């Protein structure tokens, strides 16, 4: 970076952090800090919730992945990654059914009531791993716009960004997270529009929107993976699901549907950055937004960095608040060491500080950002039958465990390369991922229904014996 470029980028980072802290509201009670209510106890409004869901699920690593896939496969890659956002309406509808049919106040409450306390603990462990990964995987993306891994600028920017985000998260918890999400959503949309203003005139629009092929070996296999994971992936992300319990059921559902559709459009549009690189022979080098920004000049690179900071900030503050709620509220209740009364704000604040430090350690170790998404998404495939078919039982702990742990085991086998080649569907890059998710869904579903079938058979045998 030149002196001017450094002043521009570092200056924006500092101004961004100060503005977010000054504007974010301060929580005066635990209900505001953990549940996002205002000082009078009123829940968050529908449109604030919509904006919060929209921007908090547009992770910095996700828009980077979308652009990279656009560079690799054209619009097919962009559609494949954008399809993950269609899981938001799916999750909203299932949470709506859970709340209206069971009266549960959280997913942990629901799992405990249907599948037992051990099921809730296993689920809690899965989401904690997900939240831990969200810290470093988002701060690392921001650091990448200031330097390369190993350079002091890279680590300094990532940690300064963490400090600013932690500061306003400590100030208001979930309330400040949702409030700043609204600001970050508008900033994100504005600067994505600015990026498109630079990209679209540089290409033939029809070529930009038609580049790519719908073949299994051309990115279509990943699109099918996204559609399969639609019923499991969103449920192990409390950044999303916590927002399913902060307002009335119908208001929540509307927010989830609108946010999911907007997210799909926004992520697909940003993937065109990668398609632009593909059409113009720009080497993405694993970071298409940065490569395209550099090719178009300082203004474009700056716009890209602003997009990444706002998307990373919205995800990181939501991660801190979800960690606070999970460890300060949900887990103590599962352990039967807490009443229904919420803990003090200080407990949640301590959790945030600990994970702000510990959550960045993998970044210093040089862990691959993509692993934070691909591995965890496959390992939780066993959640799909649990949330899709819960209506078939009122109490069946074994149904949860046979489905969940089978999915986890298959995810581990995939990550370690121990799945047989015969499982692959097609011969594309994601052939094995598609095969494991397709066959895995069937196997996990079978595991879910086995205890129910055995119970019914045992009941019939008992009835026949009495007759």
Short mmCIF file of C-alpha atoms in Angstrom, two decimals:
data_model
loop_
_atom_site.label_atom_id
_atom_site.label_comp_id
_atom_site.label_asym_id
_atom_site.label_seq_id
_atom_site.Cartn_x
_atom_site.Cartn_y
_atom_site.Cartn_z
CA UNK A 1 0.00 0.00 0.00
CA UNK A 2 1.06 3.58 -0.69
CA UNK A 3 0.78 6.16 2.08
CA UNK A 4 -2.49 7.46 0.62
CA UNK A 5 -3.96 3.99 0.24
CA UNK A 6 -2.97 3.09 3.79
CA UNK A 7 -4.55 6.26 5.16
CA UNK A 8 -7.76 5.54 3.22
CA UNK A 9 -8.14 1.91 4.31
CA UNK A 10 -6.96 2.29 7.92
CA UNK A 11 -8.88 5.52 8.24
CA UNK A 12 -12.13 3.89 7.19
CA UNK A 13 -11.57 1.01 9.59
CA UNK A 14 -11.08 3.40 12.51
CA UNK A 15 -14.02 5.63 11.54
CA UNK A 16 -16.22 2.56 11.02
CA UNK A 17 -15.41 1.24 14.51
CA UNK A 18 -15.98 4.59 16.23
CA UNK A 19 -19.27 5.28 14.42
CA UNK A 20 -20.65 1.82 15.19
CA UNK A 21 -19.80 2.23 18.88
CA UNK A 22 -21.28 5.72 19.16
CA UNK A 23 -24.53 4.84 17.35
CA UNK A 24 -25.19 1.46 18.98
CA UNK A 25 -27.66 1.60 21.89
CA UNK A 26 -26.66 0.55 25.38
CA UNK A 27 -28.56 -2.32 27.01
CA UNK A 28 -29.76 -1.48 30.50
CA UNK A 29 -31.12 -4.91 31.39
CA UNK A 30 -30.57 -8.58 30.59
CA UNK A 31 -33.72 -8.84 28.45
CA UNK A 32 -32.30 -6.22 26.12
CA UNK A 33 -28.79 -7.69 26.11
CA UNK A 34 -29.78 -11.32 25.45
CA UNK A 35 -33.10 -10.97 23.58
CA UNK A 36 -32.78 -7.64 21.76
CA UNK A 37 -35.76 -5.91 23.39
CA UNK A 38 -35.72 -2.15 23.99
CA UNK A 39 -35.66 -0.53 27.45
CA UNK A 40 -39.45 -0.88 27.72
CA UNK A 41 -39.36 -4.58 26.85
CA UNK A 42 -40.76 -4.20 23.32
CA UNK A 43 -39.45 -6.75 20.79
CA UNK A 44 -37.52 -5.73 17.69
CA UNK A 45 -39.61 -4.46 14.76
CA UNK A 46 -40.29 -6.57 11.69
CA UNK A 47 -38.13 -4.55 9.30
CA UNK A 48 -35.24 -4.26 11.72
CA UNK A 49 -35.37 -8.03 12.16
CA UNK A 50 -35.49 -8.50 8.38
CA UNK A 51 -32.42 -6.31 7.86
CA UNK A 52 -30.61 -8.06 10.70
CA UNK A 53 -31.25 -11.55 9.29
CA UNK A 54 -30.33 -10.36 5.79
CA UNK A 55 -26.95 -8.85 6.65
CA UNK A 56 -25.90 -11.12 9.54
CA UNK A 57 -26.04 -14.16 7.22
CA UNK A 58 -24.01 -12.47 4.50
CA UNK A 59 -20.64 -13.44 5.97
CA UNK A 60 -17.45 -11.91 4.63
CA UNK A 61 -16.17 -15.37 3.73
CA UNK A 62 -19.47 -16.17 2.01
CA UNK A 63 -19.48 -13.28 -0.43
CA UNK A 64 -15.84 -14.06 -1.16
CA UNK A 65 -16.76 -17.71 -1.81
CA UNK A 66 -19.66 -16.62 -4.05
CA UNK A 67 -17.34 -14.47 -6.17
CA UNK A 68 -14.73 -17.25 -6.31
CA UNK A 69 -17.36 -19.71 -7.51
CA UNK A 70 -18.52 -17.19 -10.09
CA UNK A 71 -14.93 -17.00 -11.34
CA UNK A 72 -14.70 -20.81 -11.46
CA UNK A 73 -18.11 -21.75 -12.90
CA UNK A 74 -19.85 -18.57 -14.07
CA UNK A 75 -23.44 -17.92 -13.04
CA UNK A 76 -23.87 -21.60 -12.16
CA UNK A 77 -21.38 -21.20 -9.31
CA UNK A 78 -23.05 -17.99 -8.16
CA UNK A 79 -26.50 -19.60 -8.17
CA UNK A 80 -25.12 -22.61 -6.30
CA UNK A 81 -23.79 -20.53 -3.42
CA UNK A 82 -26.73 -18.11 -3.39
CA UNK A 83 -29.09 -21.07 -2.99
CA UNK A 84 -27.90 -21.49 0.60
CA UNK A 85 -29.85 -18.31 1.42
CA UNK A 86 -33.09 -20.01 0.40
CA UNK A 87 -32.63 -22.11 3.53
CA UNK A 88 -33.55 -19.01 5.59
CA UNK A 89 -37.28 -19.15 4.64
CA UNK A 90 -37.15 -22.93 5.21
CA UNK A 91 -35.72 -22.44 8.69
CA UNK A 92 -38.21 -19.65 9.42
CA UNK A 93 -41.17 -21.85 8.50
CA UNK A 94 -39.95 -24.81 10.57
CA UNK A 95 -39.26 -22.54 13.57
CA UNK A 96 -42.76 -21.09 13.08
CA UNK A 97 -44.22 -24.61 13.27
CA UNK A 98 -42.11 -25.48 16.30
CA UNK A 99 -43.20 -22.35 18.17
CA UNK A 100 -46.89 -22.66 17.32
CA UNK A 101 -47.14 -26.43 17.79
CA UNK A 102 -44.89 -26.97 20.82
CA UNK A 103 -44.64 -23.56 22.51
CA UNK A 104 -40.83 -23.88 22.69
CA UNK A 105 -38.90 -20.69 23.50
CA UNK A 106 -35.68 -21.86 21.82
CA UNK A 107 -34.39 -24.76 19.78
CA UNK A 108 -32.79 -26.17 22.93
CA UNK A 109 -36.17 -26.16 24.66
CA UNK A 110 -37.70 -27.93 21.69
CA UNK A 111 -34.98 -30.61 21.48
CA UNK A 112 -35.11 -31.25 25.21
CA UNK A 113 -38.88 -31.74 25.13
CA UNK A 114 -38.84 -34.18 22.18
CA UNK A 115 -35.44 -35.87 22.28
CA UNK A 116 -33.99 -35.38 25.75
CA UNK A 117 -31.30 -33.37 27.47
CA UNK A 118 -28.39 -35.25 25.87
CA UNK A 119 -29.73 -34.34 22.43
CA UNK A 120 -29.73 -30.67 23.40
CA UNK A 121 -26.19 -30.92 24.74
CA UNK A 122 -24.96 -32.53 21.49
CA UNK A 123 -26.70 -29.80 19.52
CA UNK A 124 -25.18 -27.12 21.76
CA UNK A 125 -21.70 -28.52 21.16
CA UNK A 126 -22.25 -28.43 17.38
CA UNK A 127 -23.33 -24.79 17.38
CA UNK A 128 -20.48 -23.74 19.65
CA UNK A 129 -17.99 -25.18 17.15
CA UNK A 130 -19.77 -23.27 14.39
CA UNK A 131 -19.68 -20.01 16.35
CA UNK A 132 -16.01 -20.46 17.20
CA UNK A 133 -15.20 -20.83 13.49
CA UNK A 134 -17.17 -17.69 12.64
CA UNK A 135 -14.79 -15.47 14.65
CA UNK A 136 -11.50 -16.15 12.87
CA UNK A 137 -12.99 -16.85 9.44
CA UNK A 138 -14.50 -13.36 9.25
CA UNK A 139 -11.69 -11.35 10.85
CA UNK A 140 -9.21 -13.07 8.52
CA UNK A 141 -11.14 -11.85 5.46
CA UNK A 142 -10.91 -8.25 6.69
CA UNK A 143 -7.21 -8.65 7.41
CA UNK A 144 -6.68 -9.82 3.85
CA UNK A 145 -7.47 -6.34 2.51
CA UNK A 146 -4.63 -4.82 4.54
CA UNK A 147 -1.89 -7.39 4.03
CA UNK A 148 -1.03 -11.02 3.35
CA UNK A 149 -1.07 -13.78 5.99
CA UNK A 150 2.16 -13.53 7.92
CA UNK A 151 2.41 -9.74 7.56
CA UNK A 152 1.82 -7.52 10.56
CA UNK A 153 -0.77 -5.43 8.67
CA UNK A 154 -2.91 -8.55 8.16
CA UNK A 155 -3.01 -9.44 11.85
CA UNK A 156 -3.22 -5.84 13.08
CA UNK A 157 -6.27 -5.07 10.92
CA UNK A 158 -8.01 -8.30 11.92
CA UNK A 159 -7.45 -7.69 15.63
CA UNK A 160 -8.37 -3.98 15.47
CA UNK A 161 -11.56 -4.96 13.67
CA UNK A 162 -12.23 -7.52 16.42
CA UNK A 163 -11.72 -4.90 19.15
CA UNK A 164 -14.13 -2.42 17.55
CA UNK A 165 -16.81 -5.07 17.03
CA UNK A 166 -16.36 -6.40 20.57
CA UNK A 167 -16.67 -2.88 22.00
CA UNK A 168 -20.15 -2.16 20.66
CA UNK A 169 -21.25 -5.76 21.26
CA UNK A 170 -20.36 -5.37 24.95
CA UNK A 171 -22.26 -2.11 25.00
CA UNK A 172 -25.60 -3.47 23.90
CA UNK A 173 -25.53 -7.22 23.25
CA UNK A 174 -28.20 -8.45 20.85
CA UNK A 175 -29.94 -5.07 20.91
CA UNK A 176 -26.88 -3.24 19.56
CA UNK A 177 -26.19 -6.12 17.16
CA UNK A 178 -29.62 -5.80 15.51
CA UNK A 179 -29.44 -1.99 15.53
CA UNK A 180 -26.04 -1.89 13.82
CA UNK A 181 -27.15 -4.63 11.43
CA UNK A 182 -29.65 -2.17 9.94
CA UNK A 183 -26.88 0.38 9.32
CA UNK A 184 -24.54 -2.27 7.95
CA UNK A 185 -27.26 -3.57 5.62
CA UNK A 186 -27.71 -0.15 4.00
CA UNK A 187 -23.94 0.39 3.71
CA UNK A 188 -23.53 -3.09 2.20
CA UNK A 189 -26.24 -2.56 -0.42
CA UNK A 190 -24.89 0.88 -1.36
CA UNK A 191 -21.33 -0.30 -1.91
CA UNK A 192 -22.38 -3.49 -3.73
CA UNK A 193 -24.29 -1.17 -6.05
CA UNK A 194 -21.14 0.93 -6.47
CA UNK A 195 -19.14 -2.20 -7.37
CA UNK A 196 -21.74 -3.24 -9.96
CA UNK A 197 -21.64 0.28 -11.40
CA UNK A 198 -17.98 -0.35 -12.20
CA UNK A 199 -18.38 -3.95 -13.41
CA UNK A 200 -21.51 -3.98 -15.59
CA UNK A 201 -20.36 -1.30 -18.08
CA UNK A 202 -17.12 -3.27 -18.56
CA UNK A 203 -18.98 -6.35 -19.87
CA UNK A 204 -21.71 -7.36 -22.23
CA UNK A 205 -24.69 -7.87 -19.91
CA UNK A 206 -25.97 -10.97 -21.72
CA UNK A 207 -22.51 -12.55 -21.53
CA UNK A 208 -22.25 -11.68 -17.83
CA UNK A 209 -25.58 -13.36 -17.05
CA UNK A 210 -25.25 -16.38 -19.33
CA UNK A 211 -21.67 -17.49 -18.73
CA UNK A 212 -21.60 -21.00 -17.26
CA UNK A 213 -23.16 -24.42 -17.86
CA UNK A 214 -25.60 -26.50 -15.84
CA UNK A 215 -23.58 -29.71 -15.78
CA UNK A 216 -22.51 -31.74 -12.76
CA UNK A 217 -18.86 -31.07 -13.53
CA UNK A 218 -19.48 -27.33 -14.02
CA UNK A 219 -20.79 -26.33 -10.60
CA UNK A 220 -24.28 -27.85 -10.81
CA UNK A 221 -23.22 -30.53 -8.31
CA UNK A 222 -22.64 -27.80 -5.70
CA UNK A 223 -26.09 -26.36 -6.44
CA UNK A 224 -27.60 -29.76 -5.62
CA UNK A 225 -25.52 -29.91 -2.41
CA UNK A 226 -26.91 -26.54 -1.38
CA UNK A 227 -30.48 -27.72 -1.96
CA UNK A 228 -29.84 -30.85 0.12
CA UNK A 229 -28.23 -28.93 2.98
CA UNK A 230 -31.13 -26.47 3.00
CA UNK A 231 -32.89 -28.55 5.65
CA UNK A 232 -29.96 -28.91 8.04
CA UNK A 233 -27.38 -26.16 7.51
CA UNK A 234 -29.35 -23.20 8.97
CA UNK A 235 -30.22 -24.97 12.22
CA UNK A 236 -26.69 -25.18 13.54
CA UNK A 237 -26.26 -21.42 13.22
CA UNK A 238 -27.67 -19.61 16.28
CA UNK A 239 -26.86 -16.26 14.63
CA UNK A 240 -29.90 -17.10 12.49
CA UNK A 241 -32.05 -19.26 14.75
CA UNK A 242 -31.80 -16.99 17.82
CA UNK A 243 -33.59 -14.37 15.74
CA UNK A 244 -36.45 -16.82 15.23
CA UNK A 245 -37.53 -16.32 18.85
CA UNK A 246 -37.27 -12.54 19.37
CA UNK A 247 -40.66 -11.56 17.95
CA UNK A 248 -44.17 -12.86 17.33
CA UNK A 249 -44.41 -15.96 15.17
CA UNK A 250 -45.98 -14.42 12.05
CA UNK A 251 -43.77 -11.34 12.19
CA UNK A 252 -40.72 -13.58 12.48
CA UNK A 253 -41.81 -15.72 9.52
CA UNK A 254 -42.32 -12.70 7.27
CA UNK A 255 -38.88 -11.40 8.19
CA UNK A 256 -37.22 -14.75 7.44
CA UNK A 257 -38.91 -15.09 4.05
CA UNK A 258 -38.08 -11.57 2.89
CA UNK A 259 -34.51 -11.70 4.26
CA UNK A 260 -33.85 -15.05 2.58
CA UNK A 261 -35.05 -13.87 -0.83
CA UNK A 262 -33.08 -10.62 -0.55
CA UNK A 263 -30.00 -12.55 0.54
CA UNK A 264 -30.30 -14.90 -2.45
CA UNK A 265 -30.44 -11.94 -4.84
CA UNK A 266 -27.62 -10.02 -3.12
CA UNK A 267 -25.21 -12.97 -3.04
CA UNK A 268 -25.94 -13.91 -6.66
CA UNK A 269 -25.38 -10.31 -7.74
CA UNK A 270 -22.04 -10.19 -5.91
CA UNK A 271 -21.00 -13.46 -7.56
CA UNK A 272 -20.98 -11.49 -10.82
CA UNK A 273 -17.72 -9.99 -9.56
CA UNK A 274 -16.22 -13.43 -10.10
CA UNK A 275 -17.95 -13.85 -13.47
CA UNK A 276 -16.35 -10.55 -14.51
CA UNK A 277 -12.95 -11.98 -13.57
CA UNK A 278 -13.71 -15.12 -15.59
CA UNK A 279 -14.72 -13.15 -18.69
CA UNK A 280 -11.74 -10.83 -18.53
CA UNK A 281 -9.05 -13.38 -17.75
CA UNK A 282 -8.33 -12.03 -14.26
CA UNK A 283 -6.60 -14.56 -11.99
CA UNK A 284 -8.82 -14.76 -8.88
CA UNK A 285 -5.97 -16.20 -6.77
CA UNK A 286 -8.45 -17.48 -4.19
CA UNK A 287 -9.91 -14.00 -3.59
CA UNK A 288 -11.86 -12.82 -6.63
CA UNK A 289 -13.17 -9.59 -5.01
CA UNK A 290 -9.66 -8.40 -4.15
CA UNK A 291 -8.28 -9.42 -7.56
CA UNK A 292 -11.08 -7.63 -9.42
CA UNK A 293 -10.77 -4.60 -7.15
CA UNK A 294 -7.05 -4.33 -7.89
CA UNK A 295 -7.65 -4.64 -11.63
CA UNK A 296 -10.27 -1.87 -11.62
CA UNK A 297 -8.28 0.56 -9.50
CA UNK A 298 -8.19 1.95 -5.98
CA UNK A 299 -11.86 3.00 -5.84
CA UNK A 300 -13.07 -0.52 -6.67
CA UNK A 301 -10.69 -2.12 -4.18
CA UNK A 302 -11.87 0.29 -1.49
CA UNK A 303 -15.52 -0.49 -2.29
CA UNK A 304 -14.75 -4.20 -1.99
CA UNK A 305 -13.08 -3.71 1.38
CA UNK A 306 -16.10 -1.76 2.68
CA UNK A 307 -18.42 -4.58 1.56
CA UNK A 308 -16.24 -7.08 3.43
CA UNK A 309 -15.99 -4.99 6.61
CA UNK A 310 -19.75 -4.45 6.85
CA UNK A 311 -20.60 -8.10 6.16
CA UNK A 312 -17.90 -9.34 8.54
CA UNK A 313 -18.95 -6.85 11.23
CA UNK A 314 -22.59 -7.87 11.12
CA UNK A 315 -21.64 -11.54 11.40
CA UNK A 316 -19.03 -11.05 14.11
CA UNK A 317 -21.23 -9.00 16.45
CA UNK A 318 -24.03 -11.54 15.98
CA UNK A 319 -21.56 -14.31 16.76
CA UNK A 320 -20.51 -12.63 20.01
CA UNK A 321 -24.14 -12.20 21.12
CA UNK A 322 -25.02 -15.80 20.20
CA UNK A 323 -22.01 -17.09 22.14
CA UNK A 324 -23.10 -15.04 25.15
CA UNK A 325 -26.62 -16.44 24.99
CA UNK A 326 -25.48 -20.04 24.38
CA UNK A 327 -22.98 -20.16 27.25
CA UNK A 328 -24.60 -17.79 29.73
CA UNK A 329 -28.28 -18.70 29.21
CA UNK A 330 -28.90 -21.93 27.29
CA UNK A 331 -26.21 -24.26 28.65
CA UNK A 332 -26.83 -23.45 32.35
CA UNK A 333 -30.51 -24.19 31.79
CA UNK A 334 -29.63 -27.49 30.15
CA UNK A 335 -27.45 -28.34 33.13
CA UNK A 336 -30.38 -27.45 35.42
CA UNK A 337 -28.20 -24.92 37.21
CA UNK A 338 -30.21 -21.88 36.25
CA UNK A 339 -33.79 -20.77 36.64
CA UNK A 340 -35.81 -19.07 33.93
CA UNK A 341 -34.39 -15.72 35.05
CA UNK A 342 -31.73 -14.36 32.71
CA UNK A 343 -28.17 -14.03 34.05
CA UNK A 344 -26.49 -10.65 34.50
CA UNK A 345 -25.03 -8.81 31.54
CA UNK A 346 -21.57 -9.25 33.02
CA UNK A 347 -21.67 -13.03 32.47
CA UNK A 348 -22.37 -12.63 28.77
CA UNK A 349 -19.71 -9.91 28.48
CA UNK A 350 -17.04 -12.22 29.91
CA UNK A 351 -17.98 -14.89 27.35
CA UNK A 352 -17.61 -12.37 24.52
CA UNK A 353 -14.15 -11.25 25.64
CA UNK A 354 -12.88 -14.83 25.99
CA UNK A 355 -14.02 -15.82 22.50
CA UNK A 356 -12.79 -12.58 20.93
CA UNK A 357 -9.31 -13.69 21.98
CA UNK A 358 -9.54 -17.47 21.63
CA UNK A 359 -11.60 -17.27 18.44
CA UNK A 360 -8.77 -15.58 16.54
CA UNK A 361 -6.11 -18.17 17.39
CA UNK A 362 -6.76 -20.33 14.27
CA UNK A 363 -6.12 -17.25 12.13
CA UNK A 364 -2.59 -17.03 13.50
CA UNK A 365 -2.18 -20.74 12.80
CA UNK A 366 -3.11 -20.21 9.16
CA UNK A 367 -6.29 -22.32 8.96
CA UNK A 368 -8.13 -22.40 5.62
CA UNK A 369 -11.22 -20.13 5.65
CA UNK A 370 -13.24 -22.43 3.40
CA UNK A 371 -13.05 -25.25 5.95
CA UNK A 372 -15.20 -23.24 8.35
CA UNK A 373 -18.17 -23.72 6.01
CA UNK A 374 -17.71 -26.90 4.00
CA UNK A 375 -16.86 -29.27 6.86
CA UNK A 376 -19.45 -28.05 9.36
CA UNK A 377 -22.21 -27.99 6.73
CA UNK A 378 -21.81 -31.69 5.95
CA UNK A 379 -21.28 -32.83 9.54
CA UNK A 380 -24.72 -31.56 10.60
CA UNK A 381 -26.69 -33.29 7.84
CA UNK A 382 -28.23 -35.44 10.58
CA UNK A 383 -30.20 -32.44 11.81
CA UNK A 384 -32.40 -32.47 8.70
CA UNK A 385 -34.56 -35.48 9.70
CA UNK A 386 -34.82 -34.14 13.27
CA UNK A 387 -36.42 -30.87 12.17
CA UNK A 388 -38.30 -32.22 9.16
CA UNK A 389 -39.88 -35.26 10.82
CA UNK A 390 -40.27 -34.25 14.48
CA UNK A 391 -44.04 -34.39 14.04
CA UNK A 392 -43.88 -38.20 13.91
CA UNK A 393 -42.92 -38.47 17.57
CA UNK A 394 -43.45 -36.76 20.91
CA UNK A 395 -40.55 -38.51 22.62
CA UNK A 396 -37.74 -40.44 20.92
CA UNK A 397 -34.16 -39.65 22.05
CA UNK A 398 -32.76 -42.50 19.96
CA UNK A 399 -34.22 -40.96 16.78
CA UNK A 400 -32.12 -37.84 17.34
CA UNK A 401 -28.93 -39.67 18.21
CA UNK A 402 -29.06 -42.21 15.37
CA UNK A 403 -29.63 -39.40 12.88
CA UNK A 404 -27.29 -36.76 14.32
CA UNK A 405 -24.27 -38.94 15.11
CA UNK A 406 -24.56 -40.83 11.82
CA UNK A 407 -24.40 -37.51 9.96
CA UNK A 408 -21.48 -36.37 12.07
CA UNK A 409 -19.64 -39.63 11.40
CA UNK A 410 -20.15 -39.34 7.66
CA UNK A 411 -18.89 -35.74 7.78
CA UNK A 412 -15.74 -36.84 9.58
CA UNK A 413 -15.16 -39.66 7.09
CA UNK A 414 -15.56 -37.20 4.22
CA UNK A 415 -13.12 -34.74 5.79
CA UNK A 416 -10.54 -37.48 6.30
CA UNK A 417 -10.95 -38.93 2.79
CA UNK A 418 -12.27 -42.30 3.94
CA UNK A 419 -15.50 -42.35 1.92
CA UNK A 420 -15.36 -44.90 -0.97
CA UNK A 421 -15.10 -43.43 -4.48
CA UNK A 422 -18.30 -45.26 -5.41
CA UNK A 423 -20.27 -42.72 -3.36
CA UNK A 424 -19.45 -39.89 -5.78
CA UNK A 425 -22.28 -38.59 -7.96
CA UNK A 426 -20.85 -37.32 -11.24
CA UNK A 427 -17.22 -36.47 -11.82
CA UNK A 428 -17.13 -32.79 -10.86
CA UNK A 429 -15.16 -31.17 -8.06
CA UNK A 430 -18.07 -31.60 -5.63
CA UNK A 431 -19.07 -35.11 -6.75
CA UNK A 432 -18.09 -36.72 -3.44
CA UNK A 433 -19.68 -33.92 -1.41
CA UNK A 434 -22.93 -34.40 -3.34
CA UNK A 435 -22.86 -38.16 -2.91
CA UNK A 436 -22.24 -38.01 0.83
CA UNK A 437 -25.02 -35.49 1.34
CA UNK A 438 -27.51 -37.36 -0.85
CA UNK A 439 -26.87 -40.84 0.53
CA UNK A 440 -26.23 -39.40 3.98
CA UNK A 441 -29.67 -37.79 4.09
CA UNK A 442 -31.28 -41.14 3.31
CA UNK A 443 -29.17 -42.99 5.88
CA UNK A 444 -29.82 -40.39 8.61
CA UNK A 445 -33.55 -40.45 7.84
CA UNK A 446 -33.51 -44.22 8.13
CA UNK A 447 -31.77 -43.89 11.50
CA UNK A 448 -34.39 -41.41 12.67
CA UNK A 449 -37.30 -43.72 11.86
CA UNK A 450 -35.78 -47.00 13.11
CA UNK A 451 -36.68 -46.41 16.82
CA UNK A 452 -40.18 -45.32 15.83
CA UNK A 453 -40.69 -48.42 13.71
CA UNK A 454 -39.35 -50.72 16.44
CA UNK A 455 -41.61 -49.10 19.02
CA UNK A 456 -44.64 -49.60 16.78
CA UNK A 457 -43.73 -53.22 16.10
CA UNK A 458 -43.21 -53.85 19.82
CA UNK A 459 -46.60 -52.30 20.52
CA UNK A 460 -48.30 -54.52 18.00
CA UNK A 461 -46.57 -57.61 19.40
CA UNK A 462 -47.69 -56.71 22.90
CA UNK A 463 -51.24 -56.10 21.72
CA UNK A 464 -51.29 -59.44 19.91
CA UNK A 465 -49.97 -61.24 22.98
CA UNK A 466 -52.69 -59.74 25.20
CA UNK A 467 -55.33 -60.72 22.65
#
